[in-house]
Amino acid sequence: FIDALYNIQPNKVIAELVVKNMREIGAPVWSSEELAFAKEIAGNFSKEAKMDSLRRDKIPNAEKYRDVDLMTDILDPMGEGGASPGSSDVGDISWITPTVEFGTACNVLGAPGHSWAFVACAGSTIGHKSLVFAAKTMAASAIDLFTDEGLRKKAKEEHLERLAGRTYKTPLPEGSTVPLAIAEANWEKTPKQ
């Protein structure tokens, strides 16, 4: 198997910690140039497509963002119980240890993932500010977890409670090895500069 099969087990303790740190750090502040760039990108998509995307992502009070191109709010933890059309090995990891996922504003609201619009924003100063914000958030949250034994204990307790005795079982057949030959063959075909 080269696949992710397990659903994500959220962890509210860590999610609340991440949001607390995001709020303490403060959301990125967008320049007038970044806002103008975002407006130009957002103009390529209908408001209804944008609103459909926000509703599908279960953004609270989505209507509030109808005329907003770049998010400046830090939302409460959300998404628990939702289903994603994609897969991620984060699901597998979340069955082994308390895990959290979070997003930051690296693109215009409603831009389709994996689109030119998403890439244009992520590759701009908008994406860079978002990246720095995410890095600060992860660092602050890691420090909190490393230095607060009680917090780690609460996160682990919630994790075990959610699993309710279920355990992770790898879908890989016993004795499987990493398919390095595939990677090596592809590496050999890659043009070198």
CSV table of N, CA and C in Angstrom, one decimal, residues 27-153:
chain,number,residue,atom,x,y,z
A,27,ALA,N,-2.9,37.4,14.0
A,27,ALA,CA,-3.0,37.0,12.5
A,27,ALA,C,-2.1,37.9,11.7
A,28,PRO,N,-1.7,37.5,10.5
A,28,PRO,CA,-0.9,38.3,9.6
A,28,PRO,C,-1.6,39.6,9.3
A,29,VAL,N,-0.9,40.7,9.2
A,29,VAL,CA,-1.5,42.0,8.8
A,29,VAL,C,-1.1,42.2,7.3
A,30,TRP,N,-2.2,42.3,6.5
A,30,TRP,CA,-2.0,42.4,5.0
A,30,TRP,C,-1.7,43.9,4.6
A,31,SER,N,-0.8,44.0,3.7
A,31,SER,CA,-0.5,45.4,3.2
A,31,SER,C,-1.5,45.7,2.1
A,32,SER,N,-1.6,47.0,1.8
A,32,SER,CA,-2.5,47.4,0.7
A,32,SER,C,-2.2,46.7,-0.6
A,33,GLU,N,-0.9,46.4,-0.9
A,33,GLU,CA,-0.5,45.7,-2.1
A,33,GLU,C,-1.1,44.3,-2.1
A,34,GLU,N,-0.9,43.6,-0.9
A,34,GLU,CA,-1.4,42.2,-0.8
A,34,GLU,C,-2.9,42.2,-0.9
A,35,LEU,N,-3.6,43.1,-0.3
A,35,LEU,CA,-5.1,43.2,-0.4
A,35,LEU,C,-5.5,43.4,-1.8
A,36,ALA,N,-4.8,44.3,-2.6
A,36,ALA,CA,-5.1,44.5,-4.0
A,36,ALA,C,-4.9,43.3,-4.8
A,37,PHE,N,-3.8,42.6,-4.6
A,37,PHE,CA,-3.5,41.4,-5.3
A,37,PHE,C,-4.5,40.3,-5.0
A,38,ALA,N,-4.9,40.2,-3.7
A,38,ALA,CA,-6.0,39.2,-3.4
A,38,ALA,C,-7.3,39.5,-4.1
A,39,LYS,N,-7.6,40.8,-4.1
A,39,LYS,CA,-8.9,41.2,-4.8
A,39,LYS,C,-8.8,40.9,-6.2
A,40,GLU,N,-7.7,41.1,-6.9
A,40,GLU,CA,-7.6,40.8,-8.3
A,40,GLU,C,-7.7,39.2,-8.5
A,41,ILE,N,-7.1,38.5,-7.7
A,41,ILE,CA,-7.2,37.0,-7.8
A,41,ILE,C,-8.7,36.6,-7.5
A,42,ALA,N,-9.3,37.1,-6.5
A,42,ALA,CA,-10.6,36.7,-6.1
A,42,ALA,C,-11.6,37.1,-7.2
A,43,GLY,N,-11.3,38.1,-8.0
A,43,GLY,CA,-12.2,38.6,-9.0
A,43,GLY,C,-12.4,37.5,-10.1
A,44,ASN,N,-11.6,36.5,-10.1
A,44,ASN,CA,-11.7,35.4,-11.1
A,44,ASN,C,-12.7,34.3,-10.7
A,45,PHE,N,-13.3,34.5,-9.5
A,45,PHE,CA,-14.3,33.5,-9.0
A,45,PHE,C,-15.5,34.2,-8.6
A,46,SER,N,-16.7,33.5,-8.8
A,46,SER,CA,-17.9,34.1,-8.5
A,46,SER,C,-18.1,34.1,-6.9
A,47,LYS,N,-18.9,35.0,-6.4
A,47,LYS,CA,-19.2,35.1,-5.0
A,47,LYS,C,-19.9,33.8,-4.6
A,48,GLU,N,-20.7,33.3,-5.4
A,48,GLU,CA,-21.5,32.1,-5.0
A,48,GLU,C,-20.5,30.9,-4.9
A,49,ALA,N,-19.6,30.8,-5.9
A,49,ALA,CA,-18.6,29.7,-5.8
A,49,ALA,C,-17.8,29.8,-4.5
A,50,LYS,N,-17.4,31.1,-4.1
A,50,LYS,CA,-16.7,31.3,-2.9
A,50,LYS,C,-17.5,30.9,-1.7
A,51,MET,N,-18.8,31.3,-1.7
A,51,MET,CA,-19.7,31.0,-0.5
A,51,MET,C,-19.9,29.5,-0.4
A,52,ASP,N,-20.1,28.8,-1.6
A,52,ASP,CA,-20.2,27.4,-1.5
A,52,ASP,C,-19.0,26.7,-0.9
A,53,SER,N,-17.8,27.2,-1.2
A,53,SER,CA,-16.6,26.7,-0.7
A,53,SER,C,-16.5,26.9,0.8
A,54,LEU,N,-16.9,28.1,1.3
A,54,LEU,CA,-16.8,28.4,2.7
A,54,LEU,C,-17.9,27.6,3.5
A,55,ARG,N,-19.0,27.4,2.9
A,55,ARG,CA,-20.1,26.6,3.6
A,55,ARG,C,-19.6,25.1,3.6
A,56,ARG,N,-19.0,24.6,2.5
A,56,ARG,CA,-18.5,23.3,2.5
A,56,ARG,C,-17.4,23.0,3.5
A,57,ASP,N,-16.6,24.1,3.7
A,57,ASP,CA,-15.6,24.0,4.7
A,57,ASP,C,-16.1,24.2,6.1
A,58,LYS,N,-17.4,24.5,6.2
A,58,LYS,CA,-18.1,24.7,7.5
A,58,LYS,C,-17.5,25.9,8.3
A,59,ILE,N,-17.2,27.0,7.5
A,59,ILE,CA,-16.7,28.2,8.2
A,59,ILE,C,-17.9,28.8,8.9
A,60,PRO,N,-17.7,29.0,10.2
A,60,PRO,CA,-18.8,29.7,11.0
A,60,PRO,C,-19.1,31.1,10.5
A,61,ASN,N,-20.4,31.4,10.4
A,61,ASN,CA,-20.8,32.7,9.9
A,61,ASN,C,-20.2,33.0,8.6
A,62,ALA,N,-20.3,32.1,7.7
A,62,ALA,CA,-19.7,32.2,6.3
A,62,ALA,C,-20.1,33.5,5.6
A,63,GLU,N,-21.3,33.9,5.8
A,63,GLU,CA,-21.9,35.1,5.1
A,63,GLU,C,-21.0,36.3,5.4
A,64,LYS,N,-20.5,36.4,6.6
A,64,LYS,CA,-19.7,37.5,7.1
A,64,LYS,C,-18.5,37.7,6.1
A,65,TYR,N,-18.0,36.7,5.4
A,65,TYR,CA,-16.8,36.8,4.6
A,65,TYR,C,-17.1,36.9,3.1
A,66,ARG,N,-18.4,37.2,2.8
A,66,ARG,CA,-18.8,37.3,1.4
A,66,ARG,C,-17.9,38.3,0.6
A,67,ASP,N,-17.6,39.5,1.3
A,67,ASP,CA,-16.8,40.5,0.6
A,67,ASP,C,-15.4,40.6,1.1
A,68,VAL,N,-14.9,39.5,1.8
A,68,VAL,CA,-13.6,39.5,2.3
A,68,VAL,C,-12.7,38.6,1.4
A,69,ASP,N,-11.6,39.1,1.0
A,69,ASP,CA,-10.7,38.3,0.2
A,69,ASP,C,-9.6,37.5,0.9
A,70,LEU,N,-9.1,38.1,2.0
A,70,LEU,CA,-8.1,37.5,2.8
A,70,LEU,C,-8.5,37.4,4.2
A,71,MET,N,-8.5,36.2,4.8
A,71,MET,CA,-8.9,36.1,6.2
A,71,MET,C,-8.0,36.8,7.2
A,72,THR,N,-8.6,37.5,8.1
A,72,THR,CA,-7.9,38.2,9.2
A,72,THR,C,-8.3,37.7,10.6
A,73,ASP,N,-9.4,36.9,10.6
A,73,ASP,CA,-9.9,36.4,11.9
A,73,ASP,C,-9.2,35.1,12.2
A,74,ILE,N,-9.1,34.8,13.5
A,74,ILE,CA,-8.6,33.5,13.9
A,74,ILE,C,-9.9,32.8,14.5
A,75,LEU,N,-10.3,31.7,13.8
A,75,LEU,CA,-11.5,31.0,14.1
A,75,LEU,C,-11.3,30.0,15.3
A,76,ASP,N,-12.3,29.7,16.0
A,76,ASP,CA,-12.3,28.7,17.0
A,76,ASP,C,-12.0,27.3,16.3
A,77,PRO,N,-11.6,26.3,17.1
A,77,PRO,CA,-11.4,25.0,16.5
A,77,PRO,C,-12.7,24.6,15.8
A,78,MET,N,-12.5,23.9,14.6
A,78,MET,CA,-13.7,23.5,13.9
A,78,MET,C,-13.3,22.3,13.0
A,79,GLY,N,-14.3,21.7,12.4
A,79,GLY,CA,-14.0,20.6,11.5
A,79,GLY,C,-14.2,19.2,12.1
A,80,GLU,N,-14.4,19.2,13.4
A,80,GLU,CA,-14.5,17.9,14.1
A,80,GLU,C,-15.8,17.2,13.6
A,81,GLY,N,-15.6,15.9,13.2
A,81,GLY,CA,-16.8,15.2,12.7
A,81,GLY,C,-17.0,15.3,11.2
A,82,GLY,N,-16.3,16.2,10.6
A,82,GLY,CA,-16.4,16.4,9.1
A,82,GLY,C,-15.6,15.3,8.4
A,83,ALA,N,-16.0,15.2,7.1
A,83,ALA,CA,-15.3,14.3,6.2
A,83,ALA,C,-14.6,15.0,5.1
A,84,SER,N,-13.4,14.6,4.8
A,84,SER,CA,-12.6,15.2,3.7
A,84,SER,C,-12.6,14.3,2.5
A,85,PRO,N,-12.7,14.9,1.3
A,85,PRO,CA,-12.7,14.1,0.1
A,85,PRO,C,-11.3,13.6,-0.2
A,86,GLY,N,-10.3,14.1,0.4
A,86,GLY,CA,-8.9,13.6,0.2
A,86,GLY,C,-8.5,12.7,1.3
A,87,SER,N,-7.3,12.2,1.2
A,87,SER,CA,-6.7,11.4,2.2
A,87,SER,C,-5.4,12.0,2.7
A,88,SER,N,-4.9,11.6,3.8
A,88,SER,CA,-3.7,12.1,4.4
A,88,SER,C,-3.1,11.1,5.4
A,89,ASP,N,-1.8,10.9,5.4
A,89,ASP,CA,-1.3,10.0,6.4
A,89,ASP,C,-1.4,10.6,7.8
A,90,VAL,N,-1.8,11.9,7.9
A,90,VAL,CA,-2.1,12.5,9.2
A,90,VAL,C,-3.1,11.6,10.0
A,91,GLY,N,-4.1,11.1,9.2
A,91,GLY,CA,-5.1,10.2,9.9
A,91,GLY,C,-4.4,9.0,10.6
A,92,ASP,N,-3.5,8.4,9.9
A,92,ASP,CA,-2.8,7.2,10.5
A,92,ASP,C,-2.0,7.7,11.7
A,93,ILE,N,-1.3,8.8,11.6
A,93,ILE,CA,-0.5,9.2,12.8
A,93,ILE,C,-1.4,9.6,14.0
A,94,SER,N,-2.6,10.1,13.7
A,94,SER,CA,-3.5,10.5,14.8
A,94,SER,C,-4.1,9.3,15.6
A,95,TRP,N,-3.9,8.1,15.1
A,95,TRP,CA,-4.3,6.9,15.8
A,95,TRP,C,-3.2,6.5,16.7
A,96,ILE,N,-2.0,7.0,16.5
A,96,ILE,CA,-0.8,6.6,17.3
A,96,ILE,C,-0.5,7.6,18.4
A,97,THR,N,-0.7,8.9,18.1
A,97,THR,CA,-0.4,10.0,19.1
A,97,THR,C,-1.3,11.1,18.9
A,98,PRO,N,-1.6,11.9,20.0
A,98,PRO,CA,-2.4,13.1,19.8
A,98,PRO,C,-1.9,14.0,18.7
A,99,THR,N,-2.8,14.4,17.9
A,99,THR,CA,-2.5,15.1,16.6
A,99,THR,C,-3.5,16.3,16.4
A,100,VAL,N,-3.0,17.3,15.7
A,100,VAL,CA,-3.8,18.4,15.3
A,100,VAL,C,-3.5,18.9,13.9
A,101,GLU,N,-4.4,19.4,13.2
A,101,GLU,CA,-4.2,20.0,11.9
A,101,GLU,C,-4.8,21.4,12.0
A,102,PHE,N,-4.1,22.4,11.4
A,102,PHE,CA,-4.6,23.7,11.4
A,102,PHE,C,-4.2,24.4,10.1
A,103,GLY,N,-5.0,25.4,9.7
A,103,GLY,CA,-4.7,26.1,8.5
A,103,GLY,C,-4.5,27.6,8.7
A,104,THR,N,-3.8,28.2,7.8
A,104,THR,CA,-3.6,29.7,7.9
A,104,THR,C,-4.0,30.3,6.6
A,105,ALA,N,-4.2,31.6,6.6
A,105,ALA,CA,-4.6,32.3,5.4
A,105,ALA,C,-3.5,32.5,4.4
A,106,CYS,N,-3.3,31.5,3.6
A,106,CYS,CA,-2.2,31.6,2.5
A,106,CYS,C,-2.8,31.8,1.1
A,107,ASN,N,-4.1,32.0,1.0
A,107,ASN,CA,-4.7,32.2,-0.3
A,107,ASN,C,-6.0,32.9,-0.1
A,108,VAL,N,-6.6,33.4,-1.2
A,108,VAL,CA,-7.9,34.1,-1.1
A,108,VAL,C,-9.0,33.1,-0.7
A,109,LEU,N,-9.9,33.7,0.1
A,109,LEU,CA,-11.0,32.8,0.5
A,109,LEU,C,-11.8,32.3,-0.7
A,110,GLY,N,-12.0,31.0,-0.7
A,110,GLY,CA,-12.8,30.3,-1.7
A,110,GLY,C,-12.0,29.9,-2.9
A,111,ALA,N,-10.7,30.2,-3.0
A,111,ALA,CA,-9.9,29.7,-4.1
A,111,ALA,C,-9.8,28.2,-4.1
A,112,PRO,N,-10.0,27.6,-5.2
A,112,PRO,CA,-9.9,26.1,-5.2
A,112,PRO,C,-8.5,25.6,-4.8
A,113,GLY,N,-8.4,24.6,-4.0
A,113,GLY,CA,-7.1,24.0,-3.7
A,113,GLY,C,-6.4,23.5,-5.0
A,114,HIS,N,-5.1,23.5,-5.0
A,114,HIS,CA,-4.3,23.0,-6.1
A,114,HIS,C,-4.6,23.8,-7.4
A,115,SER,N,-5.1,25.0,-7.3
A,115,SER,CA,-5.4,25.9,-8.5
A,115,SER,C,-4.3,26.9,-8.7
A,116,TRP,N,-4.3,27.5,-9.9
A,116,TRP,CA,-3.3,28.6,-10.2
A,116,TRP,C,-3.5,29.7,-9.2
A,117,ALA,N,-4.7,30.0,-8.7
A,117,ALA,CA,-5.0,31.1,-7.8
A,117,ALA,C,-4.3,30.8,-6.4
A,118,PHE,N,-4.5,29.6,-6.0
A,118,PHE,CA,-3.9,29.1,-4.7
A,118,PHE,C,-2.4,29.3,-4.8
A,119,VAL,N,-1.8,28.8,-5.9
A,119,VAL,CA,-0.3,28.8,-6.0
A,119,VAL,C,0.1,30.3,-6.1
A,120,ALA,N,-0.6,31.1,-6.8
A,120,ALA,CA,-0.2,32.5,-7.0
A,120,ALA,C,-0.1,33.2,-5.6
A,121,CYS,N,-1.1,33.0,-4.8
A,121,CYS,CA,-1.1,33.6,-3.4
A,121,CYS,C,0.0,32.9,-2.5
A,122,ALA,N,0.0,31.6,-2.5
A,122,ALA,CA,1.0,30.9,-1.7
A,122,ALA,C,2.4,31.3,-2.0
A,123,GLY,N,2.7,31.6,-3.3
A,123,GLY,CA,4.0,32.0,-3.7
A,123,GLY,C,4.4,33.4,-3.5
A,124,SER,N,3.4,34.2,-3.0
A,124,SER,CA,3.6,35.6,-2.8
A,124,SER,C,3.9,35.9,-1.4
A,125,THR,N,4.0,37.2,-1.1
A,125,THR,CA,4.2,37.6,0.3
A,125,THR,C,3.0,37.2,1.2
A,126,ILE,N,1.9,37.0,0.6
A,126,ILE,CA,0.7,36.4,1.4
A,126,ILE,C,1.1,35.1,1.9
A,127,GLY,N,1.6,34.2,1.1
A,127,GLY,CA,2.0,32.9,1.5
A,127,GLY,C,3.1,32.9,2.5
A,128,HIS,N,4.1,33.8,2.3
A,128,HIS,CA,5.2,33.9,3.2
A,128,HIS,C,4.8,34.3,4.6
A,129,LYS,N,3.9,35.3,4.7
A,129,LYS,CA,3.4,35.8,6.0
A,129,LYS,C,2.7,34.6,6.7
A,130,SER,N,1.9,33.9,5.9
A,130,SER,CA,1.1,32.8,6.4
A,130,SER,C,2.1,31.7,6.9
A,131,LEU,N,3.1,31.4,6.2
A,131,LEU,CA,4.1,30.4,6.6
A,131,LEU,C,4.8,30.8,7.9
A,132,VAL,N,5.2,32.0,8.0
A,132,VAL,CA,5.8,32.5,9.3
A,132,VAL,C,4.8,32.4,10.4
A,133,PHE,N,3.6,32.8,10.2
A,133,PHE,CA,2.6,32.7,11.2
A,133,PHE,C,2.4,31.2,11.7
A,134,ALA,N,2.3,30.3,10.7
A,134,ALA,CA,2.2,28.9,11.0
A,134,ALA,C,3.4,28.4,11.8
A,135,ALA,N,4.6,28.8,11.4
A,135,ALA,CA,5.8,28.3,12.1
A,135,ALA,C,5.8,28.8,13.5
A,136,LYS,N,5.5,30.1,13.7
A,136,LYS,CA,5.4,30.6,15.1
A,136,LYS,C,4.4,29.9,15.9
A,137,THR,N,3.2,29.6,15.3
A,137,THR,CA,2.2,28.8,16.0
A,137,THR,C,2.6,27.5,16.4
A,138,MET,N,3.3,26.7,15.5
A,138,MET,CA,3.8,25.4,15.8
A,138,MET,C,4.8,25.4,16.9
A,139,ALA,N,5.8,26.4,16.8
A,139,ALA,CA,6.8,26.5,17.8
A,139,ALA,C,6.3,26.8,19.2
A,140,ALA,N,5.4,27.8,19.3
A,140,ALA,CA,4.8,28.1,20.6
A,140,ALA,C,4.0,26.9,21.1
A,141,SER,N,3.3,26.2,20.3
A,141,SER,CA,2.5,25.1,20.8
A,141,SER,C,3.4,23.9,21.2
A,142,ALA,N,4.5,23.7,20.5
A,142,ALA,CA,5.4,22.7,20.9
A,142,ALA,C,6.1,23.0,22.2
A,143,ILE,N,6.5,24.3,22.4
A,143,ILE,CA,7.1,24.7,23.7
A,143,ILE,C,6.1,24.4,24.8
A,144,ASP,N,4.8,24.8,24.6
A,144,ASP,CA,3.8,24.6,25.6
A,144,ASP,C,3.7,23.1,26.0
A,145,LEU,N,3.7,22.3,24.9
A,145,LEU,CA,3.5,20.8,25.2
A,145,LEU,C,4.7,20.2,25.8
A,146,PHE,N,5.9,20.7,25.5
A,146,PHE,CA,7.2,20.2,26.1
A,146,PHE,C,7.3,20.6,27.5
A,147,THR,N,6.8,21.8,27.9
A,147,THR,CA,7.0,22.3,29.2
A,147,THR,C,5.9,22.2,30.2
A,148,ASP,N,4.7,21.7,29.7
A,148,ASP,CA,3.5,21.5,30.5
A,148,ASP,C,3.1,20.1,30.6
A,149,GLU,N,3.6,19.4,31.6
A,149,GLU,CA,3.2,17.9,31.7
A,149,GLU,C,1.7,17.7,31.8
A,150,GLY,N,1.0,18.6,32.5
A,150,GLY,CA,-0.4,18.5,32.7
A,150,GLY,C,-1.1,18.6,31.3
A,151,LEU,N,-0.7,19.5,30.5
A,151,LEU,CA,-1.3,19.6,29.2
A,151,LEU,C,-1.1,18.4,28.3
A,152,ARG,N,0.1,17.8,28.4
A,152,ARG,CA,0.4,16.6,27.6
A,152,ARG,C,-0.5,15.5,28.1
A,153,LYS,N,-0.6,15.4,29.4
A,153,LYS,CA,-1.4,14.3,30.0
A,153,LYS,C,-2.9,14.5,29.6
